[in-house]
């Protein structure tokens, strides 16, 4: 993208191509289909995670009632639609998601899993556990730095 279009590169690379470009239009259709097909799967995961979080935070809640889950679904869908309507630059969303999820996948999740397993089964050396805890902290710092960089630039 950047090597082809230089400093005029848009955050969504397909916006750089002409509307008459047939291959770019095929790619646009493919991206659109991908979004339409994957949104229900991602939304279902989000909904189930929020329900599990509510059950964990408020154990006495009756979130298992279907009508309450339906209201939660409507609220989440309205929130997602609102954010999509006000955010004009997809690069902002991609940058924030990349900063947060990238550092979590690379540093925080693997080290957290390893540290929890070692502590649970009392195996491994304390030095390795300390190194993993430092990597978790590094991942958190990089997530904040990446998010700030995306928001500032």
PDB file of C-alpha atoms in Angstrom:
ATOM      1  CA  UNK A   1       0.000   0.000   0.000  1.00  0.00           C
ATOM      2  CA  UNK A   2       2.429   2.697   1.112  1.00  0.00           C
ATOM      3  CA  UNK A   3       5.017   1.827  -1.553  1.00  0.00           C
ATOM      4  CA  UNK A   4       2.349   2.129  -4.251  1.00  0.00           C
ATOM      5  CA  UNK A   5       0.533   5.292  -3.107  1.00  0.00           C
ATOM      6  CA  UNK A   6       3.117   7.025  -0.912  1.00  0.00           C
ATOM      7  CA  UNK A   7       1.985   9.603   1.611  1.00  0.00           C
ATOM      8  CA  UNK A   8      -1.511   9.767   0.067  1.00  0.00           C
ATOM      9  CA  UNK A   9      -2.325   6.219   1.186  1.00  0.00           C
ATOM     10  CA  UNK A  10      -5.770   5.973   2.802  1.00  0.00           C
ATOM     11  CA  UNK A  11      -6.290   3.922   5.943  1.00  0.00           C
ATOM     12  CA  UNK A  12      -8.518   1.547   3.954  1.00  0.00           C
ATOM     13  CA  UNK A  13      -6.213   0.571   1.098  1.00  0.00           C
ATOM     14  CA  UNK A  14      -9.050  -0.186  -1.336  1.00  0.00           C
ATOM     15  CA  UNK A  15     -10.123   3.475  -1.208  1.00  0.00           C
ATOM     16  CA  UNK A  16      -6.930   4.333  -3.113  1.00  0.00           C
ATOM     17  CA  UNK A  17      -8.048   2.454  -6.220  1.00  0.00           C
ATOM     18  CA  UNK A  18     -10.388   3.896  -8.838  1.00  0.00           C
ATOM     19  CA  UNK A  19     -14.060   2.927  -8.750  1.00  0.00           C
ATOM     20  CA  UNK A  20     -13.650   1.582 -12.304  1.00  0.00           C
ATOM     21  CA  UNK A  21     -10.899  -0.852 -11.282  1.00  0.00           C
ATOM     22  CA  UNK A  22     -12.566  -4.256 -11.677  1.00  0.00           C
ATOM     23  CA  UNK A  23     -10.127  -6.181  -9.472  1.00  0.00           C
ATOM     24  CA  UNK A  24     -10.458  -3.598  -6.709  1.00  0.00           C
ATOM     25  CA  UNK A  25     -14.250  -3.893  -6.984  1.00  0.00           C
ATOM     26  CA  UNK A  26     -14.011  -7.677  -6.660  1.00  0.00           C
ATOM     27  CA  UNK A  27     -11.847  -7.148  -3.565  1.00  0.00           C
ATOM     28  CA  UNK A  28     -14.411  -4.666  -2.180  1.00  0.00           C
ATOM     29  CA  UNK A  29     -17.182  -7.222  -2.678  1.00  0.00           C
ATOM     30  CA  UNK A  30     -15.080  -9.879  -0.963  1.00  0.00           C
ATOM     31  CA  UNK A  31     -14.383  -7.609   2.013  1.00  0.00           C
ATOM     32  CA  UNK A  32     -18.070  -6.706   2.239  1.00  0.00           C
ATOM     33  CA  UNK A  33     -19.121 -10.356   2.170  1.00  0.00           C
ATOM     34  CA  UNK A  34     -16.498 -11.187   4.777  1.00  0.00           C
ATOM     35  CA  UNK A  35     -17.818  -8.498   7.110  1.00  0.00           C
ATOM     36  CA  UNK A  36     -21.437  -9.516   6.601  1.00  0.00           C
ATOM     37  CA  UNK A  37     -20.645 -13.195   7.175  1.00  0.00           C
ATOM     38  CA  UNK A  38     -18.356 -12.727  10.180  1.00  0.00           C
ATOM     39  CA  UNK A  39     -20.289 -10.067  12.133  1.00  0.00           C
ATOM     40  CA  UNK A  40     -22.873 -12.489  13.588  1.00  0.00           C
ATOM     41  CA  UNK A  41     -20.103 -14.803  14.793  1.00  0.00           C
ATOM     42  CA  UNK A  42     -18.156 -12.003  16.444  1.00  0.00           C
ATOM     43  CA  UNK A  43     -21.284 -10.425  17.919  1.00  0.00           C
ATOM     44  CA  UNK A  44     -22.360 -13.754  19.406  1.00  0.00           C
ATOM     45  CA  UNK A  45     -18.968 -14.104  21.091  1.00  0.00           C
ATOM     46  CA  UNK A  46     -19.185 -10.549  22.436  1.00  0.00           C
ATOM     47  CA  UNK A  47     -22.704 -11.134  23.752  1.00  0.00           C
ATOM     48  CA  UNK A  48     -21.768 -14.387  25.496  1.00  0.00           C
ATOM     49  CA  UNK A  49     -18.661 -12.783  27.015  1.00  0.00           C
ATOM     50  CA  UNK A  50     -20.688  -9.859  28.367  1.00  0.00           C
ATOM     51  CA  UNK A  51     -23.274 -12.263  29.810  1.00  0.00           C
ATOM     52  CA  UNK A  52     -20.498 -14.252  31.518  1.00  0.00           C
ATOM     53  CA  UNK A  53     -18.994 -11.003  32.845  1.00  0.00           C
ATOM     54  CA  UNK A  54     -22.352  -9.895  34.261  1.00  0.00           C
ATOM     55  CA  UNK A  55     -22.787 -13.275  35.951  1.00  0.00           C
ATOM     56  CA  UNK A  56     -19.302 -12.988  37.448  1.00  0.00           C
ATOM     57  CA  UNK A  57     -19.664  -9.390  38.640  1.00  0.00           C
ATOM     58  CA  UNK A  58     -23.283  -9.674  39.807  1.00  0.00           C
ATOM     59  CA  UNK A  59     -23.862 -13.325  40.803  1.00  0.00           C
ATOM     60  CA  UNK A  60     -27.431 -12.598  41.900  1.00  0.00           C
ATOM     61  CA  UNK A  61     -28.432 -11.194  38.494  1.00  0.00           C
ATOM     62  CA  UNK A  62     -31.095 -12.989  36.539  1.00  0.00           C
ATOM     63  CA  UNK A  63     -29.374 -12.401  33.186  1.00  0.00           C
ATOM     64  CA  UNK A  64     -30.393 -15.931  32.172  1.00  0.00           C
ATOM     65  CA  UNK A  65     -33.849 -14.594  31.354  1.00  0.00           C
ATOM     66  CA  UNK A  66     -34.203 -14.441  27.587  1.00  0.00           C
ATOM     67  CA  UNK A  67     -35.801 -11.000  27.504  1.00  0.00           C
ATOM     68  CA  UNK A  68     -32.873  -9.530  29.455  1.00  0.00           C
ATOM     69  CA  UNK A  69     -30.425 -11.103  27.003  1.00  0.00           C
ATOM     70  CA  UNK A  70     -32.462  -9.619  24.158  1.00  0.00           C
ATOM     71  CA  UNK A  71     -32.235  -6.159  25.722  1.00  0.00           C
ATOM     72  CA  UNK A  72     -28.498  -6.646  26.191  1.00  0.00           C
ATOM     73  CA  UNK A  73     -28.194  -7.625  22.518  1.00  0.00           C
ATOM     74  CA  UNK A  74     -30.117  -4.524  21.436  1.00  0.00           C
ATOM     75  CA  UNK A  75     -27.947  -2.312  23.634  1.00  0.00           C
ATOM     76  CA  UNK A  76     -24.699  -3.809  22.303  1.00  0.00           C
ATOM     77  CA  UNK A  77     -25.897  -3.561  18.705  1.00  0.00           C
ATOM     78  CA  UNK A  78     -26.946   0.073  19.228  1.00  0.00           C
ATOM     79  CA  UNK A  79     -23.561   0.855  20.795  1.00  0.00           C
ATOM     80  CA  UNK A  80     -21.670  -0.762  17.901  1.00  0.00           C
ATOM     81  CA  UNK A  81     -23.845   1.060  15.359  1.00  0.00           C
ATOM     82  CA  UNK A  82     -23.324   4.392  17.147  1.00  0.00           C
ATOM     83  CA  UNK A  83     -19.543   3.966  17.222  1.00  0.00           C
ATOM     84  CA  UNK A  84     -19.527   2.931  13.551  1.00  0.00           C
ATOM     85  CA  UNK A  85     -21.539   6.033  12.653  1.00  0.00           C
ATOM     86  CA  UNK A  86     -19.244   8.506  14.416  1.00  0.00           C
ATOM     87  CA  UNK A  87     -15.853   6.972  13.570  1.00  0.00           C
ATOM     88  CA  UNK A  88     -15.011   8.026  10.037  1.00  0.00           C
ATOM     89  CA  UNK A  89     -11.466   6.677   9.864  1.00  0.00           C
ATOM     90  CA  UNK A  90     -11.255   2.894   9.872  1.00  0.00           C
ATOM     91  CA  UNK A  91      -7.513   3.234  10.450  1.00  0.00           C
ATOM     92  CA  UNK A  92      -8.228   4.532  13.944  1.00  0.00           C
ATOM     93  CA  UNK A  93     -10.204   1.419  14.861  1.00  0.00           C
ATOM     94  CA  UNK A  94      -7.675  -0.898  13.214  1.00  0.00           C
ATOM     95  CA  UNK A  95      -4.810   0.856  15.012  1.00  0.00           C
ATOM     96  CA  UNK A  96      -6.412   0.631  18.445  1.00  0.00           C
ATOM     97  CA  UNK A  97      -7.451  -3.002  17.967  1.00  0.00           C
ATOM     98  CA  UNK A  98      -3.963  -3.819  16.672  1.00  0.00           C
ATOM     99  CA  UNK A  99      -2.277  -2.133  19.620  1.00  0.00           C
ATOM    100  CA  UNK A 100      -4.440  -3.800  22.241  1.00  0.00           C
ATOM    101  CA  UNK A 101      -4.912  -7.250  20.725  1.00  0.00           C
ATOM    102  CA  UNK A 102      -1.415  -7.478  19.278  1.00  0.00           C
ATOM    103  CA  UNK A 103       0.344  -6.927  22.578  1.00  0.00           C
ATOM    104  CA  UNK A 104      -2.173  -9.157  24.355  1.00  0.00           C
ATOM    105  CA  UNK A 105      -1.662 -12.044  21.927  1.00  0.00           C
ATOM    106  CA  UNK A 106       2.118 -11.695  21.790  1.00  0.00           C
ATOM    107  CA  UNK A 107       3.019 -10.867  25.388  1.00  0.00           C
ATOM    108  CA  UNK A 108       0.196 -10.910  27.884  1.00  0.00           C
ATOM    109  CA  UNK A 109      -1.932 -14.009  27.184  1.00  0.00           C
ATOM    110  CA  UNK A 110       0.850 -16.597  26.757  1.00  0.00           C
ATOM    111  CA  UNK A 111       2.791 -15.310  29.744  1.00  0.00           C
ATOM    112  CA  UNK A 112      -0.338 -15.155  31.906  1.00  0.00           C
ATOM    113  CA  UNK A 113      -1.277 -18.721  31.005  1.00  0.00           C
ATOM    114  CA  UNK A 114       2.233 -19.991  31.685  1.00  0.00           C
ATOM    115  CA  UNK A 115       2.506 -18.127  34.981  1.00  0.00           C
ATOM    116  CA  UNK A 116      -0.907 -19.360  36.148  1.00  0.00           C
ATOM    117  CA  UNK A 117      -0.045 -22.957  35.244  1.00  0.00           C
ATOM    118  CA  UNK A 118       3.324 -22.812  36.992  1.00  0.00           C
ATOM    119  CA  UNK A 119       1.817 -21.296  40.124  1.00  0.00           C
ATOM    120  CA  UNK A 120      -1.053 -23.798  40.157  1.00  0.00           C
ATOM    121  CA  UNK A 121       1.120 -26.883  39.782  1.00  0.00           C
ATOM    122  CA  UNK A 122       4.138 -25.490  41.709  1.00  0.00           C
ATOM    123  CA  UNK A 123       6.602 -26.202  38.918  1.00  0.00           C
ATOM    124  CA  UNK A 124       9.169 -24.025  37.191  1.00  0.00           C
ATOM    125  CA  UNK A 125      11.751 -21.677  38.548  1.00  0.00           C
ATOM    126  CA  UNK A 126      10.913 -18.387  40.245  1.00  0.00           C
ATOM    127  CA  UNK A 127      13.197 -16.584  37.788  1.00  0.00           C
ATOM    128  CA  UNK A 128      11.173 -17.734  34.790  1.00  0.00           C
ATOM    129  CA  UNK A 129       7.935 -16.714  36.516  1.00  0.00           C
ATOM    130  CA  UNK A 130       9.402 -13.278  37.261  1.00  0.00           C
ATOM    131  CA  UNK A 131      10.514 -12.931  33.625  1.00  0.00           C
ATOM    132  CA  UNK A 132       7.004 -13.809  32.449  1.00  0.00           C
ATOM    133  CA  UNK A 133       5.485 -11.278  34.822  1.00  0.00           C
ATOM    134  CA  UNK A 134       7.874  -8.651  33.420  1.00  0.00           C
ATOM    135  CA  UNK A 135       6.751  -9.579  29.887  1.00  0.00           C
ATOM    136  CA  UNK A 136       3.117  -9.149  30.951  1.00  0.00           C
ATOM    137  CA  UNK A 137       3.989  -5.667  32.209  1.00  0.00           C
ATOM    138  CA  UNK A 138       5.873  -4.943  28.979  1.00  0.00           C
ATOM    139  CA  UNK A 139       2.793  -6.034  26.990  1.00  0.00           C
ATOM    140  CA  UNK A 140       0.597  -3.669  28.997  1.00  0.00           C
ATOM    141  CA  UNK A 141       3.032  -0.790  28.449  1.00  0.00           C
ATOM    142  CA  UNK A 142       3.213  -1.511  24.714  1.00  0.00           C
ATOM    143  CA  UNK A 143      -0.589  -1.707  24.501  1.00  0.00           C
ATOM    144  CA  UNK A 144      -0.925   1.724  26.120  1.00  0.00           C
ATOM    145  CA  UNK A 145       1.908   3.169  23.995  1.00  0.00           C
ATOM    146  CA  UNK A 146       0.439   1.751  20.784  1.00  0.00           C
ATOM    147  CA  UNK A 147      -3.015   3.086  21.619  1.00  0.00           C
ATOM    148  CA  UNK A 148      -1.635   6.526  22.467  1.00  0.00           C
ATOM    149  CA  UNK A 149       0.409   6.580  19.260  1.00  0.00           C
ATOM    150  CA  UNK A 150      -2.675   5.673  17.224  1.00  0.00           C
ATOM    151  CA  UNK A 151      -4.750   8.388  18.881  1.00  0.00           C
ATOM    152  CA  UNK A 152      -2.093  11.095  18.597  1.00  0.00           C
ATOM    153  CA  UNK A 153      -0.858  10.422  15.075  1.00  0.00           C
TER     154      UNK A 153
END
